[in-house]
Short mmCIF file of C-alpha atoms in Angstrom, two decimals:
data_model
loop_
_atom_site.label_atom_id
_atom_site.label_comp_id
_atom_site.label_asym_id
_atom_site.label_seq_id
_atom_site.Cartn_x
_atom_site.Cartn_y
_atom_site.Cartn_z
CA UNK R 1 9.03 7.84 -10.42
CA UNK R 2 12.34 6.15 -9.56
CA UNK R 3 10.60 2.95 -8.50
CA UNK R 4 8.99 2.49 -11.91
CA UNK R 5 11.78 2.45 -14.53
CA UNK R 6 10.46 2.34 -18.08
CA UNK R 7 6.95 3.45 -17.14
CA UNK R 8 6.77 6.74 -18.98
CA UNK R 9 3.04 7.23 -18.49
CA UNK R 10 3.61 7.01 -14.74
CA UNK R 11 6.55 9.41 -14.97
CA UNK R 12 4.53 11.97 -16.91
CA UNK R 13 1.96 12.14 -14.09
CA UNK R 14 4.59 13.91 -11.99
CA UNK R 15 6.39 15.72 -14.80
CA UNK R 16 3.15 17.48 -15.81
CA UNK R 17 2.80 18.98 -12.33
CA UNK R 18 6.45 20.01 -12.17
CA UNK R 19 6.40 21.63 -15.60
CA UNK R 20 3.06 23.28 -14.92
CA UNK R 21 4.22 24.87 -11.68
CA UNK R 22 7.45 25.94 -13.35
CA UNK R 23 5.45 27.68 -16.09
CA UNK R 24 3.56 29.52 -13.36
CA UNK R 25 6.89 30.91 -12.10
CA UNK R 26 7.65 28.58 -9.21
CA UNK R 27 10.95 26.89 -8.42
CA UNK R 28 10.28 23.15 -8.43
CA UNK R 29 12.05 20.18 -6.87
CA UNK R 30 11.07 16.53 -7.16
CA UNK R 31 11.68 14.40 -4.07
CA UNK R 32 11.80 10.60 -4.35
CA UNK R 33 13.11 7.55 -2.50
CA UNK R 34 14.43 4.10 -3.33
CA UNK R 35 12.81 1.35 -1.20
CA UNK R 36 14.83 0.17 1.78
CA UNK R 37 16.81 -2.99 1.09
CA UNK R 38 17.11 -2.41 -2.67
CA UNK R 39 20.35 -3.87 -4.03
CA UNK R 40 22.99 -1.62 -5.54
CA UNK R 41 22.41 -2.55 -9.17
CA UNK R 42 18.66 -1.92 -8.96
CA UNK R 43 19.24 1.33 -7.08
CA UNK R 44 21.58 2.55 -9.84
CA UNK R 45 18.99 1.71 -12.50
CA UNK R 46 16.29 3.58 -10.59
CA UNK R 47 18.48 6.65 -10.14
CA UNK R 48 19.52 6.62 -13.82
CA UNK R 49 15.87 6.42 -14.89
CA UNK R 50 14.89 9.37 -12.71
CA UNK R 51 17.89 11.39 -13.85
CA UNK R 52 17.06 10.75 -17.52
CA UNK R 53 13.41 11.73 -17.06
CA UNK R 54 14.27 14.97 -15.30
CA UNK R 55 17.03 15.84 -17.77
CA UNK R 56 14.66 15.29 -20.70
CA UNK R 57 12.40 18.10 -19.48
CA UNK R 58 15.20 20.48 -18.44
CA UNK R 59 14.96 19.81 -14.69
CA UNK R 60 18.32 18.09 -14.27
CA UNK R 61 19.18 20.27 -11.25
CA UNK R 62 15.78 19.89 -9.60
CA UNK R 63 15.57 16.43 -8.08
CA UNK R 64 16.73 14.38 -5.13
CA UNK R 65 16.23 10.69 -4.38
CA UNK R 66 17.06 9.04 -1.06
CA UNK R 67 19.15 5.92 -1.67
CA UNK R 68 20.23 5.22 1.95
CA UNK R 69 19.10 6.54 5.32
CA UNK R 70 20.98 9.79 4.83
CA UNK R 71 22.44 9.48 1.34
CA UNK R 72 20.79 11.10 -1.67
CA UNK R 73 21.43 11.11 -5.42
CA UNK R 74 20.86 14.35 -7.28
CA UNK R 75 20.61 17.15 -4.73
CA UNK R 76 22.28 16.28 -1.42
CA UNK R 77 20.13 16.00 1.69
CA UNK R 78 21.51 19.31 2.91
CA UNK R 79 20.61 21.02 -0.38
CA UNK R 80 17.19 19.41 -0.29
CA UNK R 81 16.53 20.63 3.24
CA UNK R 82 17.33 24.15 2.06
CA UNK R 83 14.83 23.91 -0.78
CA UNK R 84 12.09 22.44 1.40
CA UNK R 85 12.22 25.18 4.02
CA UNK R 86 9.22 27.49 3.64
CA UNK R 87 8.07 25.57 0.54
CA UNK R 88 4.72 24.08 -0.40
CA UNK R 89 4.97 20.30 -0.57
CA UNK R 90 2.65 18.34 -2.85
CA UNK R 91 2.81 14.79 -1.50
CA UNK R 92 1.42 12.31 -4.05
CA UNK R 93 -0.54 9.55 -2.28
CA UNK R 94 1.49 10.35 0.85
CA UNK R 95 4.54 8.67 -0.64
CA UNK R 96 7.00 10.95 1.19
CA UNK R 97 6.97 9.97 4.84
CA UNK R 98 10.42 11.13 5.93
CA UNK R 99 9.64 12.93 9.21
CA UNK R 100 12.60 15.33 9.02
CA UNK R 101 11.78 16.43 5.49
CA UNK R 102 8.03 16.65 6.13
CA UNK R 103 8.65 19.07 9.01
CA UNK R 104 10.31 21.67 6.76
CA UNK R 105 7.61 22.92 4.31
CA UNK R 106 5.21 25.63 5.46
CA UNK R 107 2.30 23.73 3.92
CA UNK R 108 1.84 20.04 3.12
CA UNK R 109 -0.74 19.16 0.46
CA UNK R 110 -1.88 15.56 0.04
CA UNK R 111 -2.49 14.83 -3.66
CA UNK R 112 -4.78 11.85 -4.19
CA UNK R 113 -4.18 10.31 -7.63
CA UNK R 114 -5.88 6.99 -6.72
CA UNK R 115 -9.30 8.11 -5.45
CA UNK R 116 -11.12 5.54 -3.38
CA UNK R 117 -8.14 3.48 -2.30
CA UNK R 118 -6.59 6.00 0.10
CA UNK R 119 -9.91 6.95 1.71
CA UNK R 120 -11.25 3.40 2.10
CA UNK R 121 -7.95 2.10 3.47
CA UNK R 122 -8.15 4.79 6.16
CA UNK R 123 -11.75 3.98 7.13
CA UNK R 124 -10.98 0.26 7.21
CA UNK R 125 -7.90 0.80 9.39
CA UNK R 126 -5.58 -0.66 6.73
CA UNK R 127 -3.39 2.39 6.09
CA UNK R 128 -3.32 6.07 6.95
CA UNK R 129 -1.32 8.07 4.44
CA UNK R 130 -3.38 11.26 4.96
CA UNK R 131 -2.12 12.27 8.41
CA UNK R 132 0.21 15.23 8.78
CA UNK R 133 -1.13 17.23 5.82
CA UNK R 134 -2.73 20.68 5.79
CA UNK R 135 -4.84 20.43 2.62
CA UNK R 136 -6.26 17.61 0.53
CA UNK R 137 -6.53 17.46 -3.27
CA UNK R 138 -8.03 14.67 -5.39
CA UNK R 139 -8.60 13.87 -9.06
CA UNK R 140 -11.87 12.22 -7.98
CA UNK R 141 -13.97 15.21 -9.00
CA UNK R 142 -17.23 13.90 -7.49
CA UNK R 143 -16.01 13.14 -3.99
CA UNK R 144 -18.42 14.52 -1.39
CA UNK R 145 -21.43 14.28 -3.70
CA UNK R 146 -24.37 12.15 -2.57
CA UNK R 147 -23.95 9.51 -5.29
CA UNK R 148 -20.17 9.11 -4.85
CA UNK R 149 -19.29 6.10 -2.69
CA UNK R 150 -15.84 7.36 -1.69
CA UNK R 151 -15.80 8.48 1.97
CA UNK R 152 -14.53 11.99 2.63
CA UNK R 153 -12.87 10.78 5.90
CA UNK R 154 -13.71 14.14 7.46
CA UNK R 155 -11.69 16.23 5.01
CA UNK R 156 -12.72 19.08 2.73
CA UNK R 157 -11.34 17.84 -0.59
CA UNK R 158 -10.23 20.20 -3.34
CA UNK R 159 -11.04 18.55 -6.67
CA UNK R 160 -8.94 18.98 -9.79
CA UNK R 161 -8.31 17.41 -13.17
CA UNK R 162 -4.80 16.08 -13.87
CA UNK R 163 -2.76 18.74 -15.69
CA UNK R 164 -1.25 18.34 -19.16
CA UNK R 165 1.48 20.68 -20.40
CA UNK R 166 0.59 20.65 -24.09
CA UNK R 167 3.85 22.28 -25.19
CA UNK R 168 5.52 18.87 -24.88
CA UNK R 169 3.04 17.28 -27.30
CA UNK R 170 2.73 19.88 -30.05
CA UNK R 171 3.62 18.89 -33.58
CA UNK R 172 2.35 15.37 -33.04
CA UNK R 173 -0.40 14.55 -35.54
CA UNK R 174 -2.15 11.18 -35.97
CA UNK R 175 -1.46 8.95 -38.92
CA UNK R 176 -4.37 8.50 -41.35
CA UNK R 177 -6.49 5.51 -40.35
CA UNK R 178 -4.30 4.78 -37.34
CA UNK R 179 -5.53 2.35 -34.69
CA UNK R 180 -7.08 3.17 -31.36
CA UNK R 181 -4.34 2.63 -28.79
CA UNK R 182 -3.70 2.45 -25.10
CA UNK R 183 -0.87 1.69 -22.67
CA UNK R 184 -1.93 0.05 -19.43
CA UNK R 185 -1.24 -2.43 -16.67
CA UNK R 186 -3.80 -5.20 -16.29
CA UNK R 187 -3.94 -5.18 -12.51
CA UNK R 188 -1.58 -2.58 -11.04
CA UNK R 189 -0.12 -2.45 -7.54
CA UNK R 190 -3.28 -2.50 -5.42
CA UNK R 191 -5.59 -5.34 -4.47
CA UNK R 192 -9.39 -5.02 -4.62
CA UNK R 193 -10.96 -3.36 -1.59
CA UNK R 194 -13.97 -4.71 0.33
CA UNK R 195 -15.90 -1.74 1.70
CA UNK R 196 -19.42 -1.64 3.17
CA UNK R 197 -20.44 -4.95 1.64
CA UNK R 198 -19.08 -4.27 -1.85
CA UNK R 199 -15.84 -5.22 -3.56
CA UNK R 200 -14.18 -2.46 -5.57
CA UNK R 201 -11.94 -4.02 -8.16
CA UNK R 202 -9.16 -3.22 -10.59
CA UNK R 203 -8.82 -2.39 -14.28
CA UNK R 204 -8.88 -6.11 -15.15
CA UNK R 205 -12.39 -6.50 -13.74
CA UNK R 206 -13.71 -3.60 -15.80
CA UNK R 207 -11.74 -4.35 -18.98
CA UNK R 208 -13.23 -7.84 -19.35
CA UNK R 209 -16.46 -6.17 -20.44
CA UNK R 210 -14.67 -4.88 -23.55
CA UNK R 211 -12.78 -7.91 -24.78
CA UNK R 212 -14.94 -8.16 -27.93
CA UNK R 213 -14.85 -4.46 -28.82
CA UNK R 214 -12.42 -4.70 -31.79
CA UNK R 215 -14.30 -7.65 -33.28
CA UNK R 216 -17.69 -5.93 -32.88
CA UNK R 217 -16.59 -2.58 -34.33
CA UNK R 218 -14.24 -3.83 -37.03
CA UNK R 219 -11.73 -1.14 -35.98
CA UNK R 220 -8.08 -1.83 -35.10
CA UNK R 221 -7.23 -1.59 -31.39
CA UNK R 222 -3.60 -1.82 -30.24
CA UNK R 223 -2.94 -2.30 -26.54
CA UNK R 224 0.53 -2.08 -24.97
CA UNK R 225 -0.36 -4.18 -21.96
CA UNK R 226 1.62 -5.13 -18.86
CA UNK R 227 -0.05 -8.43 -17.96
CA UNK R 228 1.25 -11.19 -15.72
CA UNK R 229 1.69 -14.76 -17.03
CA UNK R 230 -0.85 -15.90 -14.41
CA UNK R 231 -3.49 -13.95 -16.37
CA UNK R 232 -2.88 -15.95 -19.54
CA UNK R 233 -6.61 -16.70 -19.97
CA UNK R 234 -7.32 -12.96 -20.06
CA UNK R 235 -4.54 -12.38 -22.58
CA UNK R 236 -5.95 -15.06 -24.87
CA UNK R 237 -9.47 -13.63 -24.48
CA UNK R 238 -8.22 -10.20 -25.58
CA UNK R 239 -6.48 -11.66 -28.62
CA UNK R 240 -9.60 -13.63 -29.45
CA UNK R 241 -11.63 -10.43 -29.30
CA UNK R 242 -9.35 -8.79 -31.86
CA UNK R 243 -7.00 -6.81 -29.64
CA UNK R 244 -3.45 -6.43 -30.98
CA UNK R 245 -1.16 -6.67 -27.97
CA UNK R 246 2.25 -4.99 -27.78
CA UNK R 247 5.08 -5.24 -25.27
CA UNK R 248 4.88 -2.04 -23.18
CA UNK R 249 8.63 -2.19 -22.54
CA UNK R 250 9.21 -1.59 -26.25
CA UNK R 251 6.60 1.16 -26.53
CA UNK R 252 8.04 3.01 -23.51
CA UNK R 253 11.74 2.22 -24.03
CA UNK R 254 12.39 5.95 -24.45
CA UNK R 255 10.47 9.20 -24.82
CA UNK R 256 10.67 9.17 -28.62
CA UNK R 257 9.12 5.71 -28.87
CA UNK R 258 6.42 6.62 -26.38
CA UNK R 259 5.42 9.81 -28.17
CA UNK R 260 5.53 8.06 -31.55
CA UNK R 261 3.15 5.34 -30.34
CA UNK R 262 0.69 7.95 -29.08
CA UNK R 263 1.04 10.18 -32.14
CA UNK R 264 0.30 7.27 -34.48
CA UNK R 265 -3.07 6.74 -32.86
CA UNK R 266 -6.50 7.80 -34.09
CA UNK R 267 -7.38 8.15 -30.43
CA UNK R 268 -6.86 6.58 -27.05
CA UNK R 269 -9.26 3.97 -25.73
CA UNK R 270 -8.62 3.12 -22.10
CA UNK R 271 -10.63 1.49 -19.34
CA UNK R 272 -10.54 2.96 -15.84
CA UNK R 273 -10.09 0.84 -12.74
CA UNK R 274 -13.36 -0.59 -11.47
CA UNK R 275 -12.73 1.31 -8.22
CA UNK R 276 -13.02 4.61 -10.10
CA UNK R 277 -16.09 3.53 -12.10
CA UNK R 278 -18.16 1.78 -9.45
CA UNK R 279 -17.74 4.55 -6.86
CA UNK R 280 -18.88 7.25 -9.35
CA UNK R 281 -15.62 8.98 -8.48
CA UNK R 282 -15.60 11.43 -11.37
#
């Protein structure tokens, strides 16, 4: 969460789990880390973003982010060690790889929120973020089925849908005749993956099929899109197809703006990454 300032959709992925477990009666703590070599100004911005997100949902005393080898913002490393002892750790995409901290929980659960990438990387020998965990959870609800192309890599996967704590969205009603909306990144962090003779691509590769959707339907579609200047031809194609593009930094500048953008929508229209679609991931 700290590494993605301003990306509220990304932040809410983790906040939903924290708030959900808290509602079930658990004590929750969010553990994060700033990348090694990050300069002081960027580190401060990352920490401030995380602090603001956690404070917004009433978890201002429930987070710790490593900013140096032993230094933490939020809870100190000593306090964090105390909370991790005998806990259950949910490690999203294996992001936490601090050996000392990983040794403390009584159970380590790998939570796969990018189905296909983690498993194929492992089989191809590109990355192994699954090792050291006791249980494996994925939002790819069809993994293990005959028609799903994602390898199980020898694990018994528990499948689950991403949680949503609806209490934080009550009272939000759509405007009459509002547009269809979405907030998305065009490519994201990962490169396409070549696996068993097939290339599994990104959202951009799938979204190009829908560039003419607004023009064909006559309905308004507003897309807050993070797109790189090198993809200018794609941006122009979207505009030509009738998409109204917005700056995602404005839409997600704070929680109020984010919720207002969503609440003013007739409905969300979003395109999944080609990796998720072409593997029949569920």
